[in-house]
């Protein structure tokens, strides 16, 4: 295969997004549109990738943060041909250049491979599709006898009969570098929009006896661009539907494939079950037999085999061992590592803590900056007071400890192994092992005490 250069056009304004954020930075499945295009581009192992940027300014290169990319600024934006001209100094003299759009996020790498294979160093390759409603797009004009492509005509420049053509230019094309330099220099802007149209290279190719080959994608949506929030939402659904279908094919049970959102990578073992309205972000790994209850959100999480997440749980940057029971309504925050068979129940928040095998905190607790041993039982309402208003401190709870309900453990503090803490205690000093410790005022009852009564309102 000839050397491949890729140019991504991303300088356009995106006025219809009605947003301060540059269009190509709007997220689809949690990732900027342009990042999707870059991932696809990288999958083709090109010699180099050049991105033409303009509107949105430096925010665009900064958001991509990739030192291997070449950035070419286009100011002002005078059309797609003018955009490609800005990349020209970075392109090889031989080989081919694939032109992609920064706002067309869902093109399959396989489709582009097909397009590149059909083109080559001596052929201009175009990705075209037939649309029931071609309005707004450049039309592919073919010779009525030979069927060969002769030109692309933009809608604004098209005659009435040309407007009836349903084969459209997706904008994605592969151009032999040998001709590219010459053709771009010859572009003119004497058209309805006073722009330098990249599409004019098609006519030049025909004139120079360079073959023009059209390739079609498997799905028209692979070539659809985002110009509005409505189009962005539509592509988001297509993306999610594709991902859900892949999960089903791999044997994952989805209660409803229309009600799952994956914004990153989701790897699943065998017999994983996911209930409705769950969101997966970053890199999530679910081991064999894991069940995720409805309305749960998992972000950068590893859940080992056999664990069950009950509904409405939020788990962020954590590792969950095997056969754990989490939730409902659990919040597990970054830096948490749960060993096997740990139970974290409703309204329990765990942050930056490790909890060893078989330990349980089933109700209404905060466990922060803690090291919890094996087979510990943390009673309802237990709070680790890890913050004195200025600094954070650690709580250590050793193996086989039983913490009674409504206990405050004021860090730094260690509850030694086998200790029992009486309910309602405030523990400020380390406690001895295998001993009952409690810090409660003695219970008293006051004879003859009367509840206050409401005062009668003064007459007006
Ligand atoms: C272009 C094609 C049209 C095709 C359509 C597909 C031309 C002349 N027309 O039209 O045949 O059917 O795409 O969507 O090529 N851009 C720049 N700098 C510019 C202008 C555009 O970087 O000066 C970028 C945009 O950010 C966008 C892409 O190029 O990513 C396409 O621009 P857009 O304005 O959408 O082109 P269309 O007029 O829709
Ligand atoms: Mg467009």
Tab-separated table of C-alpha atoms and ligand atoms in Angstrom:
chain	number	residue	atom	x	y	z
A	1	UNK	CA	0.000	0.000	0.000
A	2	UNK	CA	1.271	3.524	-0.781
A	3	UNK	CA	2.263	5.885	2.008
A	4	UNK	CA	-0.797	7.379	3.631
A	5	UNK	CA	-1.245	10.960	4.852
A	6	UNK	CA	-4.486	11.902	6.599
A	7	UNK	CA	-5.902	15.412	6.774
A	8	UNK	CA	-8.852	16.112	9.040
A	9	UNK	CA	-10.806	19.274	8.205
A	10	UNK	CA	-11.997	20.851	11.418
A	11	UNK	CA	-11.894	24.608	10.951
A	12	UNK	CA	-15.608	25.178	10.344
A	13	UNK	CA	-17.760	27.256	12.638
A	14	UNK	CA	-20.659	25.023	13.609
A	15	UNK	CA	-23.007	27.952	14.031
A	16	UNK	CA	-26.089	25.770	14.347
A	17	UNK	CA	-24.741	24.112	17.496
A	18	UNK	CA	-25.621	27.359	19.292
A	19	UNK	CA	-22.764	26.861	21.699
A	20	UNK	CA	-19.565	28.499	22.893
A	21	UNK	CA	-17.784	25.155	22.600
A	22	UNK	CA	-16.100	24.584	19.190
A	23	UNK	CA	-18.210	22.091	17.245
A	24	UNK	CA	-15.565	19.366	16.970
A	25	UNK	CA	-15.149	19.363	20.764
A	26	UNK	CA	-18.781	18.486	21.451
A	27	UNK	CA	-18.824	15.046	22.990
A	28	UNK	CA	-20.380	11.960	21.469
A	29	UNK	CA	-20.342	8.979	23.842
A	30	UNK	CA	-18.309	11.110	26.255
A	31	UNK	CA	-15.551	11.886	23.753
A	32	UNK	CA	-15.098	14.932	21.474
A	33	UNK	CA	-16.239	14.412	17.892
A	34	UNK	CA	-12.712	15.092	16.675
A	35	UNK	CA	-11.274	12.438	19.018
A	36	UNK	CA	-13.528	9.838	17.365
A	37	UNK	CA	-12.207	10.833	13.955
A	38	UNK	CA	-8.625	10.727	15.253
A	39	UNK	CA	-9.095	7.232	16.674
A	40	UNK	CA	-10.379	6.029	13.326
A	41	UNK	CA	-7.498	7.794	11.565
A	42	UNK	CA	-4.922	6.161	13.854
A	43	UNK	CA	-6.439	2.741	13.135
A	44	UNK	CA	-5.254	3.182	9.533
A	45	UNK	CA	-1.589	3.548	10.637
A	46	UNK	CA	-0.907	6.621	8.495
A	47	UNK	CA	2.474	8.251	7.983
A	48	UNK	CA	1.092	11.369	9.641
A	49	UNK	CA	-2.149	13.041	10.611
A	50	UNK	CA	-2.677	16.735	10.033
A	51	UNK	CA	-5.658	18.565	11.507
A	52	UNK	CA	-6.831	21.837	9.951
A	53	UNK	CA	-8.292	24.017	12.661
A	54	UNK	CA	-9.581	27.577	12.845
A	55	UNK	CA	-12.818	28.323	14.636
A	56	UNK	CA	-12.429	27.528	18.295
A	57	UNK	CA	-8.770	28.510	18.101
A	58	UNK	CA	-6.160	26.876	20.282
A	59	UNK	CA	-8.848	25.196	22.395
A	60	UNK	CA	-9.039	22.494	19.740
A	61	UNK	CA	-5.343	21.412	19.700
A	62	UNK	CA	-5.210	21.759	23.485
A	63	UNK	CA	-8.171	19.450	23.971
A	64	UNK	CA	-6.578	16.732	21.816
A	65	UNK	CA	-3.225	16.897	23.606
A	66	UNK	CA	-1.343	14.644	21.172
A	67	UNK	CA	2.208	15.659	20.272
A	68	UNK	CA	2.281	13.429	17.192
A	69	UNK	CA	-0.439	15.439	15.437
A	70	UNK	CA	0.365	18.210	13.000
A	71	UNK	CA	-1.850	21.283	13.347
A	72	UNK	CA	-2.442	23.646	10.446
A	73	UNK	CA	-4.370	26.809	11.121
A	74	UNK	CA	-6.875	28.038	8.556
A	75	UNK	CA	-7.745	31.708	9.020
A	76	UNK	CA	-10.084	32.802	7.532
A	77	UNK	CA	-12.062	29.773	6.364
A	78	UNK	CA	-12.449	30.013	2.607
A	79	UNK	CA	-13.770	26.548	1.841
A	80	UNK	CA	-12.785	22.882	1.959
A	81	UNK	CA	-10.194	23.252	-0.804
A	82	UNK	CA	-8.625	26.204	0.982
A	83	UNK	CA	-8.608	24.136	4.181
A	84	UNK	CA	-6.662	21.319	2.537
A	85	UNK	CA	-4.206	23.890	1.109
A	86	UNK	CA	-3.195	24.783	4.656
A	87	UNK	CA	-2.099	21.185	5.214
A	88	UNK	CA	-0.234	20.953	1.916
A	89	UNK	CA	3.271	21.828	3.247
A	90	UNK	CA	3.024	18.828	5.588
A	91	UNK	CA	2.057	16.281	2.944
A	92	UNK	CA	4.344	13.903	1.085
A	93	UNK	CA	5.011	14.307	-2.625
A	94	UNK	CA	4.084	10.671	-3.217
A	95	UNK	CA	1.577	8.329	-1.702
A	96	UNK	CA	-2.010	9.354	-1.002
A	97	UNK	CA	-3.930	11.746	1.196
A	98	UNK	CA	-7.159	10.733	2.887
A	99	UNK	CA	-9.420	13.678	3.694
A	100	UNK	CA	-11.737	13.279	6.686
A	101	UNK	CA	-14.066	15.742	8.400
A	102	UNK	CA	-13.691	16.474	12.107
A	103	UNK	CA	-17.455	16.531	12.530
A	104	UNK	CA	-18.154	13.102	10.974
A	105	UNK	CA	-17.492	10.790	13.922
A	106	UNK	CA	-18.853	7.348	13.089
A	107	UNK	CA	-16.994	6.231	9.969
A	108	UNK	CA	-15.748	2.660	10.332
A	109	UNK	CA	-12.027	2.142	9.753
A	110	UNK	CA	-12.980	-0.853	7.567
A	111	UNK	CA	-14.932	1.438	5.240
A	112	UNK	CA	-11.920	3.719	4.875
A	113	UNK	CA	-9.623	0.758	4.234
A	114	UNK	CA	-11.951	-0.293	1.428
A	115	UNK	CA	-11.885	3.249	0.033
A	116	UNK	CA	-8.087	3.465	0.196
A	117	UNK	CA	-7.665	0.050	-1.415
A	118	UNK	CA	-9.971	1.062	-4.278
A	119	UNK	CA	-7.977	4.258	-4.845
A	120	UNK	CA	-4.174	4.211	-4.846
A	121	UNK	CA	-1.390	6.372	-6.119
A	122	UNK	CA	-3.020	6.858	-9.516
A	123	UNK	CA	-6.733	6.920	-8.708
A	124	UNK	CA	-8.946	9.418	-6.924
A	125	UNK	CA	-11.206	7.626	-4.454
A	126	UNK	CA	-14.474	9.066	-3.198
A	127	UNK	CA	-16.882	7.825	-0.584
A	128	UNK	CA	-20.414	8.356	-1.842
A	129	UNK	CA	-23.887	7.339	-0.655
A	130	UNK	CA	-27.368	7.384	-2.109
A	131	UNK	CA	-29.779	9.281	0.070
A	132	UNK	CA	-33.566	9.406	-0.174
A	133	UNK	CA	-33.249	13.128	0.558
A	134	UNK	CA	-29.953	14.473	-0.828
A	135	UNK	CA	-30.656	18.118	-0.045
A	136	UNK	CA	-27.745	20.157	1.225
A	137	UNK	CA	-25.087	17.829	-0.174
A	138	UNK	CA	-22.812	18.000	-3.197
A	139	UNK	CA	-24.208	15.753	-5.954
A	140	UNK	CA	-22.148	13.158	-7.793
A	141	UNK	CA	-22.489	13.776	-11.526
A	142	UNK	CA	-21.879	10.755	-13.749
A	143	UNK	CA	-21.607	10.393	-17.515
A	144	UNK	CA	-25.016	9.134	-18.623
A	145	UNK	CA	-23.493	6.569	-21.010
A	146	UNK	CA	-20.374	5.297	-19.243
A	147	UNK	CA	-21.621	5.817	-15.689
A	148	UNK	CA	-18.216	7.312	-14.852
A	149	UNK	CA	-18.001	10.186	-12.385
A	150	UNK	CA	-17.391	13.490	-14.117
A	151	UNK	CA	-17.834	16.089	-11.382
A	152	UNK	CA	-19.233	17.045	-7.994
A	153	UNK	CA	-21.719	19.883	-8.035
A	154	UNK	CA	-22.589	21.710	-4.850
A	155	UNK	CA	-26.312	22.144	-4.271
A	156	UNK	CA	-26.075	25.913	-4.526
A	157	UNK	CA	-24.427	25.615	-7.952
A	158	UNK	CA	-26.549	22.716	-9.214
A	159	UNK	CA	-29.108	22.823	-12.011
A	160	UNK	CA	-32.638	21.566	-11.381
A	161	UNK	CA	-31.876	18.180	-12.943
A	162	UNK	CA	-28.588	17.839	-11.019
A	163	UNK	CA	-30.464	18.456	-7.784
A	164	UNK	CA	-32.490	15.347	-8.480
A	165	UNK	CA	-29.355	13.172	-8.282
A	166	UNK	CA	-29.504	11.132	-5.079
A	167	UNK	CA	-25.874	9.983	-5.009
A	168	UNK	CA	-24.055	12.489	-2.825
A	169	UNK	CA	-20.474	13.344	-1.982
A	170	UNK	CA	-19.772	12.470	1.658
A	171	UNK	CA	-16.679	14.689	1.498
A	172	UNK	CA	-14.387	11.803	2.414
A	173	UNK	CA	-11.891	11.217	-0.360
A	174	UNK	CA	-8.461	9.805	-1.133
A	175	UNK	CA	-6.315	11.885	-3.449
A	176	UNK	CA	-3.015	10.848	-5.052
A	177	UNK	CA	-0.363	13.246	-3.701
A	178	UNK	CA	1.342	13.327	-7.076
A	179	UNK	CA	-1.570	15.420	-8.420
A	180	UNK	CA	-2.808	17.012	-5.220
A	181	UNK	CA	-0.276	19.857	-5.102
A	182	UNK	CA	-0.992	20.869	-8.685
A	183	UNK	CA	-4.778	20.567	-8.388
A	184	UNK	CA	-5.047	22.576	-5.180
A	185	UNK	CA	-3.036	25.410	-6.701
A	186	UNK	CA	-5.475	25.526	-9.603
A	187	UNK	CA	-8.632	25.823	-7.456
A	188	UNK	CA	-10.738	28.916	-8.005
A	189	UNK	CA	-13.631	30.384	-6.080
A	190	UNK	CA	-15.928	31.477	-8.890
A	191	UNK	CA	-18.998	29.683	-7.565
A	192	UNK	CA	-22.202	30.487	-5.684
A	193	UNK	CA	-20.480	30.531	-2.271
A	194	UNK	CA	-17.223	32.232	-3.373
A	195	UNK	CA	-15.346	29.372	-1.730
A	196	UNK	CA	-12.443	27.181	-2.807
A	197	UNK	CA	-14.229	23.861	-3.224
A	198	UNK	CA	-12.142	20.749	-2.683
A	199	UNK	CA	-14.727	18.935	-4.752
A	200	UNK	CA	-13.468	20.719	-7.878
A	201	UNK	CA	-10.491	18.333	-7.914
A	202	UNK	CA	-12.837	15.687	-9.309
A	203	UNK	CA	-13.270	17.567	-12.557
A	204	UNK	CA	-9.507	18.176	-12.684
A	205	UNK	CA	-8.875	14.468	-12.282
A	206	UNK	CA	-11.204	13.715	-15.179
A	207	UNK	CA	-9.385	16.324	-17.263
A	208	UNK	CA	-5.987	14.817	-16.366
A	209	UNK	CA	-7.168	11.281	-17.181
A	210	UNK	CA	-6.893	10.212	-13.560
A	211	UNK	CA	-9.403	7.488	-12.699
A	212	UNK	CA	-12.143	8.390	-10.205
A	213	UNK	CA	-13.535	5.498	-8.162
A	214	UNK	CA	-16.515	5.703	-5.819
A	215	UNK	CA	-16.826	3.422	-2.796
A	216	UNK	CA	-19.914	3.056	-0.598
A	217	UNK	CA	-19.998	2.523	3.154
A	218	UNK	CA	-22.136	-0.247	4.683
A	219	UNK	CA	-24.283	2.312	6.480
A	220	UNK	CA	-25.128	5.852	5.386
A	221	UNK	CA	-24.741	7.093	8.989
A	222	UNK	CA	-21.005	6.384	8.815
A	223	UNK	CA	-20.728	9.515	6.704
A	224	UNK	CA	-23.199	11.766	8.496
A	225	UNK	CA	-21.802	14.963	9.958
A	226	UNK	CA	-22.916	16.908	12.992
A	227	UNK	CA	-24.248	20.402	12.380
A	228	UNK	CA	-26.832	20.683	15.158
A	229	UNK	CA	-27.627	19.292	18.581
A	230	UNK	CA	-30.421	17.240	17.002
A	231	UNK	CA	-27.935	15.563	14.639
A	232	UNK	CA	-25.518	15.012	17.521
A	233	UNK	CA	-28.261	13.312	19.552
A	234	UNK	CA	-29.237	11.150	16.585
A	235	UNK	CA	-25.643	9.974	16.062
A	236	UNK	CA	-25.277	9.338	19.801
A	237	UNK	CA	-28.227	6.916	19.622
A	238	UNK	CA	-26.727	5.169	16.585
A	239	UNK	CA	-23.414	4.803	18.404
A	240	UNK	CA	-25.065	3.429	21.557
A	241	UNK	CA	-27.229	1.061	19.551
A	242	UNK	CA	-24.148	-0.300	17.758
A	243	UNK	CA	-22.333	-0.839	21.069
A	244	UNK	CA	-25.362	-2.516	22.650
A	245	UNK	CA	-25.687	-4.856	19.669
A	246	UNK	CA	-22.023	-5.861	20.037
A	247	UNK	CA	-22.549	-6.589	23.746
A	248	UNK	CA	-25.593	-8.761	22.988
A	249	UNK	CA	-23.604	-10.645	20.361
A	250	UNK	CA	-20.912	-11.339	22.956
A	251	UNK	CA	-23.530	-12.842	25.292
A	252	UNK	CA	-24.203	-9.951	27.649
A	253	UNK	CA	-27.810	-9.734	28.850
A	254	UNK	CA	-29.216	-6.230	28.481
A	255	UNK	CA	-32.662	-5.633	29.969
A	256	UNK	CA	-33.201	-3.107	27.185
A	257	UNK	CA	-30.527	-2.396	24.551
A	258	UNK	CA	-32.097	1.040	24.018
A	259	UNK	CA	-31.473	2.025	27.614
A	260	UNK	CA	-27.725	1.720	28.133
A	261	UNK	CA	-25.056	4.385	27.651
A	262	UNK	CA	-21.411	3.550	27.172
A	263	UNK	CA	-19.033	6.485	27.157
A	264	UNK	CA	-15.720	4.719	26.876
A	265	UNK	CA	-14.772	1.081	26.953
A	266	UNK	CA	-16.841	-1.695	28.516
A	267	UNK	CA	-15.368	-5.205	28.678
A	268	UNK	CA	-17.602	-7.985	29.940
A	269	UNK	CA	-16.961	-11.587	30.945
A	270	UNK	CA	-19.514	-14.345	30.427
A	271	UNK	CA	-23.095	-14.102	31.640
A	272	UNK	CA	-23.017	-10.472	32.654
A	273	UNK	CA	-26.444	-8.913	33.218
A	274	UNK	CA	-27.111	-5.188	32.943
A	275	UNK	CA	-30.457	-3.706	33.888
A	276	UNK	CA	-31.912	-0.540	32.376
A	277	UNK	CA	-30.486	2.984	32.381
A	278	UNK	CA	-26.938	2.198	33.431
A	279	UNK	CA	-24.072	4.470	32.361
A	280	UNK	CA	-20.519	3.215	31.867
A	281	UNK	CA	-17.713	5.756	31.573
A	282	UNK	CA	-13.970	5.502	31.032
A	283	UNK	CA	-12.726	1.939	31.156
A	284	UNK	CA	-15.061	-0.484	32.903
A	285	UNK	CA	-14.427	-4.189	33.262
A	286	UNK	CA	-17.170	-6.532	34.480
A	287	UNK	CA	-16.095	-10.091	35.350
A	288	UNK	CA	-18.062	-13.310	34.755
A	289	UNK	CA	-21.582	-13.332	36.142
A	290	UNK	CA	-21.541	-9.709	37.326
A	291	UNK	CA	-24.979	-8.123	37.652
A	292	UNK	CA	-25.478	-4.370	37.425
A	293	UNK	CA	-28.775	-3.064	38.781
A	294	UNK	CA	-30.891	-0.382	37.157
A	295	UNK	CA	-29.775	3.258	37.143
A	296	UNK	CA	-26.198	2.564	38.208
A	297	UNK	CA	-23.218	4.582	37.035
A	298	UNK	CA	-19.776	2.972	36.809
A	299	UNK	CA	-16.726	5.006	35.859
A	300	UNK	CA	-13.235	3.486	35.535
A	301	UNK	CA	-14.194	0.471	37.599
A	302	UNK	CA	-13.149	-3.167	37.720
A	303	UNK	CA	-15.745	-5.535	39.143
A	304	UNK	CA	-14.587	-9.131	39.668
A	305	UNK	CA	-16.637	-12.248	38.979
A	306	UNK	CA	-19.905	-12.903	40.763
A	307	UNK	CA	-20.396	-9.457	42.264
A	308	UNK	CA	-23.773	-7.757	42.183
A	309	UNK	CA	-24.359	-4.028	42.068
A	310	UNK	CA	-27.887	-3.214	43.238
A	311	UNK	CA	-29.817	-0.304	41.665
A	312	UNK	CA	-28.887	3.382	41.933
A	313	UNK	CA	-25.242	2.849	42.809
A	314	UNK	CA	-22.440	5.194	41.734
A	315	UNK	CA	-18.958	3.707	41.566
A	316	UNK	CA	-15.988	5.811	40.484
A	317	UNK	CA	-12.344	4.777	40.035
A	318	UNK	CA	-12.568	1.720	42.262
A	319	UNK	CA	-11.860	-1.997	42.298
A	320	UNK	CA	-14.491	-4.423	43.486
A	321	UNK	CA	-13.493	-8.004	44.347
A	322	UNK	CA	-15.374	-11.237	43.723
A	323	UNK	CA	-18.853	-11.940	45.045
A	324	UNK	CA	-19.338	-8.510	46.577
A	325	UNK	CA	-22.788	-7.042	47.221
A	326	UNK	CA	-22.988	-3.319	46.533
A	327	UNK	CA	-25.972	-1.000	46.959
A	328	UNK	CA	-28.731	-0.168	46.404
A	329	UNK	CA	-27.798	3.528	46.664
A	330	UNK	CA	-24.118	2.958	47.366
A	331	UNK	CA	-21.518	5.585	46.525
A	332	UNK	CA	-18.013	4.280	46.039
A	333	UNK	CA	-15.478	6.974	45.353
A	334	UNK	CA	-11.951	7.033	43.886
A	335	UNK	CA	-9.186	5.055	45.499
A	336	UNK	CA	-11.443	2.375	46.948
A	337	UNK	CA	-10.441	-1.284	46.813
A	338	UNK	CA	-12.842	-3.896	48.045
A	339	UNK	CA	-11.596	-7.478	48.464
A	340	UNK	CA	-13.882	-10.475	47.923
A	341	UNK	CA	-17.282	-10.901	49.569
A	342	UNK	CA	-17.513	-7.366	50.861
A	343	UNK	CA	-20.994	-5.921	51.378
A	344	UNK	CA	-21.611	-2.204	50.979
A	345	UNK	CA	-25.253	-1.370	51.523
A	346	UNK	CA	-27.623	1.524	51.060
A	347	UNK	CA	-26.486	5.089	51.640
A	348	UNK	CA	-22.947	4.029	52.371
A	349	UNK	CA	-20.147	6.205	51.006
A	350	UNK	CA	-16.654	4.758	50.760
A	351	UNK	CA	-13.701	6.913	49.694
A	352	UNK	CA	-10.017	6.124	49.293
A	353	UNK	CA	-10.263	3.047	51.496
A	354	UNK	CA	-9.417	-0.626	51.343
A	355	UNK	CA	-11.799	-3.134	52.813
A	356	UNK	CA	-10.648	-6.743	53.261
A	357	UNK	CA	-12.522	-9.981	52.616
A	358	UNK	CA	-15.907	-10.595	54.178
A	359	UNK	CA	-16.370	-7.166	55.779
A	360	UNK	CA	-19.717	-5.392	55.760
A	361	UNK	CA	-21.021	-1.851	56.018
A	362	UNK	CA	-24.657	-2.256	55.229
A	363	UNK	CA	-26.369	0.990	56.136
A	364	UNK	CA	-25.850	4.763	56.234
A	365	UNK	CA	-22.101	5.115	56.747
A	366	UNK	CA	-19.092	7.141	55.631
A	367	UNK	CA	-15.823	5.294	55.362
A	368	UNK	CA	-13.047	7.597	54.195
A	369	UNK	CA	-9.236	7.239	54.147
A	370	UNK	CA	-9.593	3.947	55.989
A	371	UNK	CA	-7.991	0.540	56.080
A	372	UNK	CA	-10.559	-2.013	57.114
A	373	UNK	CA	-9.521	-5.595	57.914
A	374	UNK	CA	-11.275	-8.912	57.358
A	375	UNK	CA	-14.698	-9.865	58.680
A	376	UNK	CA	-15.370	-6.450	60.138
A	377	UNK	CA	-18.943	-5.398	60.767
A	378	UNK	CA	-19.541	-1.670	60.564
A	379	UNK	CA	-22.858	-0.745	62.149
A	380	UNK	CA	-25.451	1.575	60.677
A	381	UNK	CA	-24.577	5.249	60.815
A	382	UNK	CA	-20.876	4.800	61.523
A	383	UNK	CA	-18.762	7.726	60.379
A	384	UNK	CA	-15.009	7.982	60.036
A	385	UNK	CA	-14.226	11.596	60.907
A	386	UNK	CA	-11.256	11.875	58.568
A	387	UNK	CA	-11.094	15.661	58.251
A	388	UNK	CA	-10.364	18.211	60.961
A	389	UNK	CA	-11.121	21.120	58.675
A	390	UNK	CA	-7.527	21.387	57.495
A	391	UNK	CA	-6.008	17.928	57.113
A	392	UNK	CA	-7.144	14.387	56.410
A	393	UNK	CA	-6.253	11.457	58.650
A	394	UNK	CA	-6.470	7.698	58.434
A	395	UNK	CA	-8.690	5.283	60.321
A	396	UNK	CA	-7.501	1.708	60.779
A	397	UNK	CA	-10.010	-0.961	61.677
A	398	UNK	CA	-8.332	-4.339	62.147
A	399	UNK	CA	-9.703	-7.843	61.489
A	400	UNK	CA	-12.862	-9.092	63.225
A	401	UNK	CA	-13.830	-5.728	64.688
A	402	UNK	CA	-17.486	-5.007	65.434
A	403	UNK	CA	-18.385	-1.322	65.320
A	404	UNK	CA	-21.738	-0.576	66.930
A	405	UNK	CA	-24.239	1.672	65.216
A	406	UNK	CA	-23.900	5.435	65.156
A	407	UNK	CA	-20.235	5.490	66.062
A	408	UNK	CA	-17.834	8.268	65.158
A	409	UNK	CA	-14.233	7.206	64.686
A	410	UNK	CA	-12.168	10.394	64.952
A	411	UNK	CA	-9.033	9.918	62.848
A	412	UNK	CA	-6.195	9.274	63.208
A	413	UNK	CA	-7.347	6.262	65.179
A	414	UNK	CA	-6.865	2.506	65.228
A	415	UNK	CA	-9.430	-0.003	66.370
A	416	UNK	CA	-7.352	-3.072	67.168
A	417	UNK	CA	-8.310	-6.547	66.042
A	418	UNK	CA	-11.311	-8.262	67.582
A	419	UNK	CA	-12.436	-5.091	69.370
A	420	UNK	CA	-16.075	-4.215	69.857
A	421	UNK	CA	-17.241	-0.594	69.903
A	422	UNK	CA	-20.481	0.068	71.731
A	423	UNK	CA	-23.203	1.796	69.747
A	424	UNK	CA	-23.289	5.573	69.900
A	425	UNK	CA	-19.629	5.995	70.800
A	426	UNK	CA	-17.250	8.755	69.782
A	427	UNK	CA	-13.841	7.115	69.591
A	428	UNK	CA	-10.932	9.526	69.748
A	429	UNK	CA	-8.175	7.225	71.038
A	430	UNK	CA	-6.875	3.867	69.805
A	431	UNK	CA	-8.847	0.982	71.264
A	432	UNK	CA	-7.356	-2.264	72.631
A	433	UNK	CA	-7.893	-5.623	70.920
A	434	UNK	CA	-10.600	-8.113	71.889
A	435	UNK	CA	-12.192	-5.584	74.272
A	436	UNK	CA	-15.483	-3.698	74.438
A	437	UNK	CA	-14.901	0.056	74.245
A	438	UNK	CA	-17.670	2.589	74.540
A	439	UNK	CA	-17.831	6.298	75.187
A	440	UNK	CA	-21.382	6.988	76.108
A	441	UNK	CA	-22.867	9.134	78.866
A	442	UNK	CA	-24.747	7.022	81.388
A	443	UNK	CA	-28.445	6.694	80.614
A	444	UNK	CA	-30.635	8.554	83.070
A	445	UNK	CA	-34.372	9.115	83.399
A	446	UNK	CA	-35.769	12.285	84.974
A	447	UNK	CA	-38.904	11.878	86.977
A	448	UNK	CA	-41.596	14.506	86.594
A	449	UNK	CA	-40.031	16.097	83.506
A	450	UNK	CA	-42.675	17.779	81.318
A	451	UNK	CA	-42.611	18.360	77.575
A	452	UNK	CA	-42.853	22.027	76.632
A	453	UNK	CA	-46.324	23.109	75.529
A	454	UNK	CA	-47.200	25.613	72.799
A	455	UNK	CA	-47.827	29.133	74.098
A	456	UNK	CA	-51.312	30.536	73.367
A	457	UNK	CA	-51.169	33.303	70.687
A	458	UNK	CA	-51.882	36.805	71.971
A	459	UNK	CA	-55.335	38.153	70.849
A	460	UNK	CA	-55.099	40.796	68.141
B	1	LIG	C1	-19.034	19.640	1.798
B	1	LIG	C2	-18.814	19.257	0.337
B	1	LIG	C3	-20.080	18.604	-0.196
B	1	LIG	C4	-20.455	17.411	0.644
B	1	LIG	C5	-20.580	17.810	2.103
B	1	LIG	C6	-20.730	16.591	2.943
B	1	LIG	C7	-17.282	20.894	-0.603
B	1	LIG	C8	-17.158	22.109	-1.432
B	1	LIG	N1	-18.501	20.436	-0.412
B	1	LIG	O1	-20.043	20.615	1.830
B	1	LIG	O2	-19.884	18.184	-1.539
B	1	LIG	O3	-21.668	16.858	0.177
B	1	LIG	O4	-19.400	18.489	2.546
B	1	LIG	O5	-21.012	16.956	4.247
B	1	LIG	O6	-16.290	20.340	-0.168
B	1	LIG	N2	-14.108	23.122	6.689
B	1	LIG	C9	-12.910	23.719	7.006
B	1	LIG	N3	-12.613	24.932	6.453
B	1	LIG	C10	-13.444	25.559	5.600
B	1	LIG	C11	-14.664	24.936	5.281
B	1	LIG	C12	-14.968	23.714	5.823
B	1	LIG	O7	-12.131	23.171	7.784
B	1	LIG	O8	-13.085	26.636	5.151
B	1	LIG	C13	-14.427	21.807	7.287
B	1	LIG	C14	-15.620	21.884	8.208
B	1	LIG	O9	-15.209	22.121	9.541
B	1	LIG	C15	-16.223	20.486	8.045
B	1	LIG	C16	-15.865	20.111	6.601
B	1	LIG	O10	-14.783	20.916	6.255
B	1	LIG	O11	-15.645	19.560	8.901
B	1	LIG	C17	-17.026	20.307	5.651
B	1	LIG	O12	-17.426	21.642	5.681
B	1	LIG	P1	-18.926	22.076	5.422
B	1	LIG	O13	-19.018	23.528	5.488
B	1	LIG	O14	-19.833	21.263	6.258
B	1	LIG	O15	-19.075	21.635	3.889
B	1	LIG	P2	-20.406	21.588	3.072
B	1	LIG	O16	-20.645	22.935	2.483
B	1	LIG	O17	-21.463	20.964	3.852
B	2	LIG	MG1	-21.567	20.186	6.100
